[in-house]
Amino acid sequence: MALLIQGGTIVNADQSFRGDVLCQNGKIVAVGENLDVPANTEKVDASGCMVMPGGIDPHTHMQLPFMGTVASEDFYSGTAAGLAGGTTMIIDFVIPSPQQDIMEAYHQWREWAEKSAADYSFHVAITWWDESVREAMGTLARDYGVNSFKHFMAYKGAIMADDEILVNSFDEARKLGALCTVHAENGELVDRLQKKVLAQGITGPEGHPLSRPPVVEGEAANRAIQIAQVLNVPLYLVHTSCIESLDAIARARQSGQRVFGEVLAGHLMLDDSVYRDSNWASAAAHVMSPPFRPKGHQEALWRGLQSGMLQTTATDHCCFCEPQKAAGKDDFTKIPNGTAGIEDRMHVLWDQGVNTGRLTPNEFVAVTSSNAAKIFNIYPRKGCVQVGADADLVVWDQEKTRTISKETHHQNIDFNIFEGMTVKGVNIATISNGKLVYFDGELRAVKGAGKYVDRPCYAPFYDALEKNAANLSVEPVNRKENS
Ligand code: URQ
Ligand code: ZN
Ligand code: ZN
């Protein structure tokens, strides 16, 4: 059955124009006016609305086993909530335990994700190192469409990657033509500061930001950037939350280094006052890493997005309900880290990005979809309204409002960090793989309808890098002649 989205204005990252969109067999088959439409085509009226590429959230953790529990949102409920909010693809994370076989972990996450309602892909975390890990990276890059490897520089004693792992993994990623991504916080400093804060008798959630101040992120961001520079590998910093890491990214990009930055909708909107809420459950619900920052960092992050120093927006959707957060009732270091956002990201970014004049609608498309597609090498299959692309689209009504609340969201969590926020400009329809899956408040997500998305490596680009690096090499000095 074909689907025609008619009467709208198509908004891509590079241009906007009046046009209808015809979808068939999961693909966009025609774009323009006066299209030749098959009989029995389902029609969606987009008059007065914008038609944009479906959002890509490059950072989620559905049903993540973490800190002694499992995230409450699974791949079906999480991708369904994303569809309700206009996100039609996620890039989640395979996170092997240290010493766990990488391929075993990969197949485990693939199995969990089969129930997804929308398309998905995986970054693979490198949490330990030996020759089997190196081999697995090659297998994943060549045979399983993995072109990005994640490194947690935080979480000492759990999944933290020390410099030896970073150097081994970054070097291997370059040879494969893959991208390295990092959670940039110095895990040793976090560990030491957590002990120091607890020793001062601070056990509540207000201790969380004290144990991981912005400088702890800035140090790790700088370190990862310099290691990537020495090893000649592109780098992507996830959840850039503060001025210190934003400045590190800006310096690197201004020097020509290939570094990318991601920012979470939450870090653009919230500050660290949330941790001083007298209600323990509310303060604990905001415990995630890096923490929400003091006032001032948020505006700097918006400027990073506007200036192109930050390229993508995400949510780090990692849900833990109050009973789970209560594990840290007497010790904030035991509160499972994570917050939600997959359903609200695009609404929050439009309301505080486009309605305020910070972003144009085209830039909104870039930072919610197209840039992630380009960086992770799935553009224009994803992130663009054009013939041949996947039929993942949103019909966006700039005038429609929504008040965000845990009472009405589709996310499987008992809290919403944007609670009570009224946004103007939301998707009235979401099309996933050419099917109308959300329309005027009715969610029609189908369990298992999502497909795994292969992301090819970047080999040709790296060959040039290698040649360039070789040209800069110094000839060995022949000292025999002088002896
Ligand atoms: O660090 C992450 O990205 C994962 C473990 C989710 N939790 C969080 O606090 N960001
Ligand atoms: Zn992280
Ligand atoms: Zn994360």
Coordinates of C-alpha atoms and ligand atoms in Angstrom, one line a residue:
M1 CA 0.0 0.0 0.0
A2 CA 1.4 3.4 -0.9
L3 CA 1.2 6.4 1.3
L4 CA 1.1 10.0 0.1
I5 CA 1.9 13.0 2.3
Q6 CA 0.4 15.9 0.6
G7 CA 0.2 19.7 0.8
G8 CA 3.3 20.2 3.0
T9 CA 6.5 22.1 2.8
I10 CA 9.5 19.7 2.7
V11 CA 12.3 20.8 5.0
N12 CA 15.7 19.2 4.6
A13 CA 19.0 20.3 6.3
D14 CA 20.0 22.1 3.0
Q15 CA 16.7 23.5 1.7
S16 CA 12.9 23.8 2.0
F17 CA 10.4 23.6 -0.8
R18 CA 6.7 22.9 -1.4
G19 CA 6.2 19.2 -2.3
D20 CA 4.3 16.0 -1.8
V21 CA 6.0 12.8 -0.8
L22 CA 5.0 9.4 -2.1
C23 CA 6.1 6.4 -0.1
Q24 CA 6.0 2.7 -1.3
N25 CA 7.6 -0.5 0.1
G26 CA 9.3 1.5 2.9
K27 CA 11.1 3.9 0.6
I28 CA 10.4 7.5 -0.7
V29 CA 9.6 6.9 -4.4
A30 CA 8.5 10.4 -5.5
V31 CA 8.9 14.0 -4.3
G32 CA 7.3 17.0 -5.8
E33 CA 3.9 18.3 -7.1
N34 CA 1.2 16.7 -9.2
L35 CA 2.6 13.2 -8.5
D36 CA 1.3 10.2 -10.2
V37 CA -0.3 8.3 -7.3
P38 CA -1.4 4.6 -7.4
A39 CA -5.1 3.7 -6.7
N40 CA -5.9 3.0 -3.0
T41 CA -3.0 5.2 -1.8
E42 CA -3.4 6.2 1.9
K43 CA -3.2 9.9 2.2
V44 CA -2.0 12.2 5.0
D45 CA -2.9 15.8 4.8
A46 CA 0.2 17.9 5.6
S47 CA -1.2 21.3 4.4
G48 CA 0.2 24.1 6.5
C49 CA 2.7 21.7 8.0
M50 CA 6.4 20.9 7.4
V51 CA 7.5 17.4 6.2
M52 CA 10.9 16.6 7.7
P53 CA 13.2 13.5 8.0
G54 CA 12.4 11.4 11.0
G55 CA 14.6 12.2 14.0
I56 CA 17.7 10.1 14.7
D57 CA 18.7 9.7 18.4
P58 CA 22.3 8.6 18.3
H59 CA 22.5 7.9 22.0
T60 CA 20.1 5.5 23.9
H61 CA 20.3 2.7 26.3
M62 CA 17.2 0.5 26.1
Q63 CA 17.0 -2.2 28.8
L64 CA 20.6 -1.6 29.8
P65 CA 21.9 -3.8 32.6
F66 CA 23.7 -1.2 34.8
M67 CA 24.6 -0.5 38.4
G68 CA 22.9 -3.7 39.7
T69 CA 19.6 -3.2 37.8
V70 CA 18.2 -3.0 34.3
A71 CA 16.8 0.1 32.6
S72 CA 13.0 0.1 32.7
E73 CA 12.6 1.0 29.1
D74 CA 13.0 -1.8 26.6
F75 CA 13.6 -1.7 22.9
Y76 CA 9.9 -1.9 22.0
S77 CA 8.5 0.6 24.5
G78 CA 11.5 3.0 23.9
T79 CA 11.3 3.0 20.2
A80 CA 7.5 3.3 20.3
A81 CA 7.9 6.4 22.6
G82 CA 10.4 7.8 20.1
L83 CA 7.9 7.4 17.3
A84 CA 5.4 9.3 19.3
G85 CA 7.9 12.2 19.5
G86 CA 9.1 12.1 15.9
T87 CA 12.2 10.0 16.4
T88 CA 12.4 7.1 13.8
M89 CA 15.8 5.7 14.5
I90 CA 18.0 5.1 17.5
I91 CA 21.7 4.2 17.8
D92 CA 22.0 2.2 21.0
F93 CA 25.0 0.6 22.7
V94 CA 26.4 -2.9 23.0
I95 CA 28.3 -2.7 26.3
P96 CA 30.2 -5.9 27.0
S97 CA 31.2 -6.5 30.6
P98 CA 35.0 -6.5 31.1
Q99 CA 36.4 -9.9 29.9
Q100 CA 33.0 -10.7 28.2
D101 CA 33.3 -12.0 24.7
I102 CA 32.5 -9.0 22.4
M103 CA 30.6 -11.0 19.8
E104 CA 28.6 -12.7 22.6
A105 CA 27.5 -9.3 23.9
Y106 CA 26.8 -8.1 20.4
H107 CA 24.4 -11.0 19.7
Q108 CA 22.8 -10.5 23.0
W109 CA 21.9 -6.9 22.3
R110 CA 20.8 -7.8 18.7
E111 CA 18.4 -10.3 20.2
W112 CA 17.0 -7.7 22.7
A113 CA 16.5 -5.2 19.9
E114 CA 14.5 -7.5 17.6
K115 CA 11.3 -6.2 19.3
S116 CA 12.0 -2.6 18.3
A117 CA 9.2 -0.7 16.6
A118 CA 11.6 1.6 14.7
D119 CA 15.0 1.1 13.0
Y120 CA 18.0 0.8 15.2
S121 CA 21.8 0.4 15.1
F122 CA 24.6 -0.1 17.7
H123 CA 27.8 1.5 18.8
V124 CA 29.9 -1.2 20.4
A125 CA 31.7 -0.3 23.6
I126 CA 35.3 -1.4 24.1
T127 CA 35.5 -2.1 27.9
W128 CA 38.6 -4.3 28.0
W129 CA 41.5 -5.4 25.7
D130 CA 43.2 -8.4 24.3
E131 CA 43.8 -9.8 20.9
S132 CA 40.2 -11.3 20.8
V133 CA 38.8 -7.7 21.2
R134 CA 40.9 -6.5 18.3
E135 CA 39.6 -9.4 16.2
A136 CA 36.0 -8.7 17.2
M137 CA 36.4 -5.1 16.2
G138 CA 37.4 -6.2 12.7
T139 CA 34.6 -8.7 12.5
L140 CA 32.0 -6.1 13.6
A141 CA 33.3 -3.5 11.2
R142 CA 33.6 -5.8 8.2
D143 CA 30.6 -8.1 8.6
Y144 CA 28.1 -6.4 10.9
G145 CA 27.9 -2.8 9.9
V146 CA 29.5 -1.4 13.0
N147 CA 31.4 1.8 12.2
S148 CA 31.6 3.3 15.7
F149 CA 33.3 2.1 18.9
K150 CA 32.4 3.6 22.3
H151 CA 34.8 4.1 25.2
F152 CA 33.6 5.0 28.7
M153 CA 36.4 7.0 30.4
A154 CA 34.2 7.1 33.6
Y155 CA 32.8 4.2 35.7
K156 CA 36.0 3.0 37.3
G157 CA 35.8 -0.6 38.5
A158 CA 33.0 -1.3 36.0
I159 CA 33.2 -0.5 32.3
M160 CA 35.9 2.3 32.4
A161 CA 38.5 2.3 29.5
D162 CA 41.9 3.4 30.7
D163 CA 44.5 5.0 28.4
E164 CA 45.9 1.6 27.4
I165 CA 42.5 0.5 26.2
L166 CA 41.9 3.9 24.5
V167 CA 45.2 3.7 22.6
N168 CA 44.8 0.1 21.5
S169 CA 41.1 0.6 20.4
F170 CA 41.6 4.0 18.7
D171 CA 44.5 2.6 16.7
E172 CA 42.5 -0.4 15.6
A173 CA 39.5 1.7 14.8
R174 CA 41.6 3.9 12.4
K175 CA 42.9 0.8 10.6
L176 CA 39.3 -0.3 10.1
G177 CA 38.0 3.1 9.0
A178 CA 35.7 3.3 12.0
L179 CA 34.9 6.3 14.3
C180 CA 35.8 6.4 18.0
T181 CA 33.2 7.8 20.5
V182 CA 33.8 8.6 24.2
H183 CA 32.0 9.3 27.4
A184 CA 34.6 11.8 28.6
E185 CA 34.8 12.0 32.3
N186 CA 38.0 11.1 34.3
G187 CA 36.9 8.0 36.1
E188 CA 39.9 8.1 38.6
L189 CA 39.0 11.7 39.6
V190 CA 35.3 10.8 39.9
D191 CA 36.2 7.9 42.2
R192 CA 38.4 10.0 44.4
L193 CA 35.9 12.9 44.6
Q194 CA 33.0 10.5 45.4
K195 CA 34.9 9.2 48.4
K196 CA 35.8 12.8 49.4
V197 CA 32.1 14.0 49.2
L198 CA 30.8 10.9 51.1
A199 CA 33.5 11.5 53.8
Q200 CA 32.1 15.0 54.3
G201 CA 28.8 13.3 55.1
I202 CA 27.1 14.3 51.9
T203 CA 25.2 11.2 50.8
G204 CA 22.2 12.7 49.0
P205 CA 21.9 13.4 45.2
E206 CA 23.4 16.9 45.8
G207 CA 26.7 15.0 46.1
H208 CA 26.5 13.7 42.5
P209 CA 27.5 17.0 40.7
L210 CA 30.1 17.7 43.4
S211 CA 31.8 14.5 42.6
R212 CA 32.1 15.2 38.8
P213 CA 32.6 18.9 38.3
P214 CA 33.0 20.2 34.7
V215 CA 36.8 20.1 34.9
V216 CA 36.6 16.3 35.3
E217 CA 34.9 16.2 31.9
G218 CA 37.1 18.8 30.3
E219 CA 40.2 16.8 31.2
A220 CA 38.9 13.6 29.7
A221 CA 37.6 15.4 26.6
N222 CA 41.1 17.0 26.0
R223 CA 42.8 13.7 26.7
A224 CA 40.6 11.7 24.2
I225 CA 41.0 14.5 21.6
Q226 CA 44.8 14.5 21.9
I227 CA 45.0 10.7 21.8
A228 CA 42.8 10.7 18.7
Q229 CA 45.0 13.4 17.1
V230 CA 48.2 11.4 17.7
L231 CA 46.6 8.3 16.3
N232 CA 45.0 10.1 13.4
V233 CA 41.4 8.8 14.1
P234 CA 38.2 10.9 14.0
L235 CA 36.5 11.3 17.4
Y236 CA 32.9 11.8 18.5
L237 CA 32.3 13.1 22.1
V238 CA 28.9 12.0 23.4
H239 CA 26.8 14.1 25.8
T240 CA 29.0 17.2 25.8
S241 CA 27.6 18.9 28.9
C242 CA 29.9 21.8 29.8
I243 CA 32.0 24.8 28.6
E244 CA 35.2 22.9 29.3
S245 CA 34.6 20.1 26.9
L246 CA 32.9 22.4 24.4
D247 CA 36.1 24.5 24.3
A248 CA 38.2 21.4 23.8
I249 CA 36.1 20.4 20.9
A250 CA 36.2 23.9 19.4
R251 CA 40.0 24.1 19.7
A252 CA 40.3 20.7 18.0
R253 CA 37.9 21.6 15.2
Q254 CA 39.5 25.0 14.6
S255 CA 42.9 23.2 14.2
G256 CA 41.4 21.0 11.5
Q257 CA 41.1 17.9 13.6
R258 CA 38.1 15.7 12.8
V259 CA 36.2 15.9 16.1
F260 CA 32.4 15.8 16.5
G261 CA 30.3 16.8 19.5
E262 CA 26.9 15.6 20.7
V263 CA 24.6 17.5 23.2
L264 CA 21.6 16.1 25.1
A265 CA 18.3 17.9 25.1
G266 CA 18.5 17.7 28.9
H267 CA 21.9 19.4 29.2
L268 CA 20.5 22.3 27.0
M269 CA 17.6 22.8 29.3
L270 CA 18.4 21.9 32.9
D271 CA 20.9 23.1 35.5
D272 CA 22.3 21.6 38.7
S273 CA 19.7 23.1 41.0
V274 CA 17.6 19.9 40.3
Y275 CA 20.0 18.1 42.7
R276 CA 19.1 20.4 45.6
D277 CA 15.4 19.6 45.4
S278 CA 14.1 18.8 48.9
N279 CA 12.2 15.9 47.4
W280 CA 14.8 13.1 47.3
A281 CA 13.1 11.1 44.5
S282 CA 13.0 14.1 42.3
A283 CA 16.6 15.0 42.9
A284 CA 17.6 11.3 42.4
A285 CA 15.6 11.1 39.2
H286 CA 18.0 13.6 37.7
V287 CA 21.1 11.7 38.5
M288 CA 22.9 11.0 35.3
S289 CA 26.4 11.4 34.1
P290 CA 27.7 13.9 33.2
P291 CA 25.4 15.7 35.6
F292 CA 23.3 18.7 34.8
R293 CA 25.6 21.7 35.1
P294 CA 25.5 25.1 36.9
K295 CA 23.6 27.9 35.1
G296 CA 25.6 29.3 32.2
H297 CA 26.7 26.0 30.7
Q298 CA 23.3 25.6 29.0
E299 CA 23.6 28.8 26.9
A300 CA 27.1 28.0 25.9
L301 CA 25.9 24.6 24.7
W302 CA 23.2 26.3 22.6
R303 CA 25.9 28.5 21.1
G304 CA 27.9 25.4 20.4
L305 CA 25.0 24.0 18.5
Q306 CA 24.3 27.3 16.6
S307 CA 28.0 27.7 15.7
G308 CA 28.4 24.2 14.4
M309 CA 30.9 23.2 17.1
L310 CA 28.3 20.7 18.2
Q311 CA 26.7 18.7 15.4
T312 CA 24.1 16.3 16.9
T313 CA 21.5 16.2 19.7
A314 CA 20.6 13.1 21.6
T315 CA 18.9 12.0 24.8
D316 CA 21.0 9.2 26.5
H317 CA 17.6 7.7 27.2
C318 CA 18.4 5.4 30.1
C319 CA 15.4 4.9 32.4
F320 CA 15.3 4.0 36.0
C321 CA 12.1 4.3 38.1
E322 CA 12.0 5.5 41.7
P323 CA 12.3 2.0 43.3
Q324 CA 15.4 1.5 41.2
K325 CA 16.9 4.9 42.1
A326 CA 16.2 4.1 45.8
A327 CA 19.2 1.8 45.7
G328 CA 21.2 5.0 46.4
K329 CA 18.9 6.2 49.2
D330 CA 21.9 6.4 51.7
D331 CA 24.7 6.8 49.1
F332 CA 24.3 8.9 45.9
T333 CA 27.1 6.8 44.2
K334 CA 24.7 3.9 44.2
I335 CA 21.8 5.7 42.4
P336 CA 21.6 4.2 38.9
N337 CA 22.7 6.9 36.5
G338 CA 20.3 7.8 33.7
T339 CA 17.3 9.9 32.6
A340 CA 14.8 9.7 29.8
G341 CA 14.0 12.0 26.9
I342 CA 13.5 10.1 23.6
E343 CA 9.8 11.2 23.3
D344 CA 10.6 14.9 24.1
R345 CA 13.9 15.7 22.4
M346 CA 12.5 17.0 19.1
H347 CA 9.7 19.0 20.8
V348 CA 12.1 20.6 23.3
L349 CA 14.6 21.5 20.6
W350 CA 12.0 23.0 18.3
D351 CA 10.4 25.0 21.1
Q352 CA 13.7 26.3 22.6
G353 CA 15.7 26.2 19.4
V354 CA 13.5 27.3 16.5
N355 CA 10.8 29.3 18.3
T356 CA 13.5 31.3 20.0
G357 CA 15.4 32.0 16.8
R358 CA 18.5 30.0 17.8
L359 CA 18.0 27.5 15.0
T360 CA 16.3 27.7 11.6
P361 CA 14.0 24.8 10.7
N362 CA 16.8 23.5 8.3
E363 CA 19.3 23.6 11.2
F364 CA 16.8 21.8 13.4
V365 CA 16.7 19.0 10.8
A366 CA 20.5 19.0 10.7
V367 CA 21.0 18.6 14.5
T368 CA 18.1 16.2 15.0
S369 CA 18.6 13.9 12.1
S370 CA 20.9 14.7 9.1
N371 CA 24.2 15.3 10.9
A372 CA 23.9 12.1 12.8
A373 CA 23.2 10.3 9.5
K374 CA 26.2 11.8 7.9
I375 CA 28.6 11.2 10.8
F376 CA 27.5 7.6 11.1
N377 CA 27.6 7.1 7.4
I378 CA 23.9 6.3 6.6
Y379 CA 23.1 9.5 4.7
P380 CA 21.0 10.0 2.6
R381 CA 19.4 6.7 3.3
K382 CA 18.5 8.3 6.6
G383 CA 18.2 12.0 7.4
C384 CA 16.9 13.3 4.1
V385 CA 13.5 13.6 2.3
Q386 CA 14.5 12.5 -1.2
V387 CA 13.7 9.7 -3.6
G388 CA 15.4 6.5 -2.6
A389 CA 15.7 7.4 1.1
D390 CA 14.0 5.3 3.7
A391 CA 10.4 6.6 4.3
D392 CA 11.0 7.8 7.8
L393 CA 9.3 11.2 8.1
V394 CA 7.5 13.5 10.4
V395 CA 4.6 15.9 9.6
W396 CA 5.3 18.9 11.8
D397 CA 2.6 21.4 12.9
Q398 CA 4.3 24.6 14.1
E399 CA 1.2 25.8 15.8
K400 CA 0.3 22.7 17.8
T401 CA 1.2 22.6 21.5
R402 CA 1.9 19.8 24.0
T403 CA 2.4 19.9 27.7
I404 CA 5.1 17.4 28.6
S405 CA 4.2 15.1 31.6
K406 CA 4.9 11.7 33.0
E407 CA 1.1 11.3 33.1
T408 CA 0.8 11.4 29.4
H409 CA 4.2 10.4 27.9
H410 CA 4.7 6.9 26.4
Q411 CA 8.1 6.4 28.0
N412 CA 8.3 3.6 30.5
I413 CA 9.5 5.7 33.5
D414 CA 7.7 7.3 36.4
F415 CA 9.4 10.7 35.9
N416 CA 9.9 13.3 33.2
I417 CA 12.8 15.8 33.4
F418 CA 10.8 18.2 31.3
E419 CA 7.6 17.9 33.5
G420 CA 5.1 20.6 32.9
M421 CA 6.9 22.3 30.0
T422 CA 4.5 23.4 27.3
V423 CA 6.1 23.3 23.9
K424 CA 4.8 24.7 20.6
G425 CA 5.6 22.9 17.4
V426 CA 5.2 19.1 17.4
N427 CA 4.8 16.2 15.0
I428 CA 1.1 15.4 14.2
A429 CA 2.2 12.3 12.2
T430 CA 5.2 10.0 12.2
I431 CA 5.9 7.7 9.2
S432 CA 8.3 4.8 9.8
N433 CA 9.4 2.6 6.9
G434 CA 6.6 4.1 4.9
K435 CA 3.9 3.2 7.5
L436 CA 1.8 5.8 9.4
V437 CA 2.7 4.8 13.0
Y438 CA 1.6 7.9 14.9
F439 CA -1.2 10.2 13.9
D440 CA -2.9 13.0 15.8
G441 CA -2.2 11.5 19.2
E442 CA -2.8 7.8 18.3
L443 CA 0.4 5.6 18.5
R444 CA 0.3 2.6 16.2
A445 CA 3.8 1.3 16.8
V446 CA 4.3 -2.4 15.8
K447 CA 6.5 -4.6 17.9
G448 CA 9.3 -6.0 15.8
A449 CA 8.7 -3.7 12.8
G450 CA 12.1 -2.0 13.3
K451 CA 15.1 -3.1 11.3
Y452 CA 18.8 -3.2 12.1
V453 CA 20.7 -0.6 10.1
D454 CA 24.2 -1.4 8.8
R455 CA 26.6 1.5 9.0
P456 CA 29.6 1.0 6.6
C457 CA 33.1 2.1 7.6
Y458 CA 34.9 5.1 6.0
A459 CA 37.9 3.3 4.6
P460 CA 38.6 5.5 1.5
F461 CA 38.9 8.6 3.7
Y462 CA 41.4 6.9 6.1
D463 CA 43.7 5.8 3.2
A464 CA 44.2 9.5 2.4
L465 CA 44.9 10.2 6.1
E466 CA 47.5 7.5 6.2
K467 CA 49.2 8.8 3.0
N468 CA 49.2 12.3 4.4
A469 CA 50.6 11.1 7.7
A470 CA 53.3 9.1 5.9
N471 CA 54.3 12.3 3.9
L472 CA 55.0 14.0 7.1
S473 CA 57.3 11.3 8.4
V474 CA 61.0 12.1 8.8
E475 CA 63.7 10.1 7.0
P476 CA 66.0 8.1 9.5
V477 CA 69.3 9.9 9.8
N478 CA 72.2 7.8 8.4
R479 CA 74.9 8.4 11.0
K480 CA 77.2 5.7 9.7
E481 CA 78.7 8.2 7.1
N482 CA 79.9 10.4 10.0
S483 CA 81.5 7.7 12.1
Ligands
URQ1 O1 26.9 7.0 30.8 C1 26.0 6.7 30.0 O2 25.9 7.2 29.0 C2 25.1 5.6 30.4 C3 25.6 4.6 31.3 C4 23.7 6.1 30.8 N1 23.8 6.8 32.1 C5 24.1 8.1 32.2 O3 24.1 8.6 33.3 N2 24.4 8.9 31.2
ZN2 ZN 27.7 8.3 29.0
ZN3 ZN 24.9 6.9 27.4

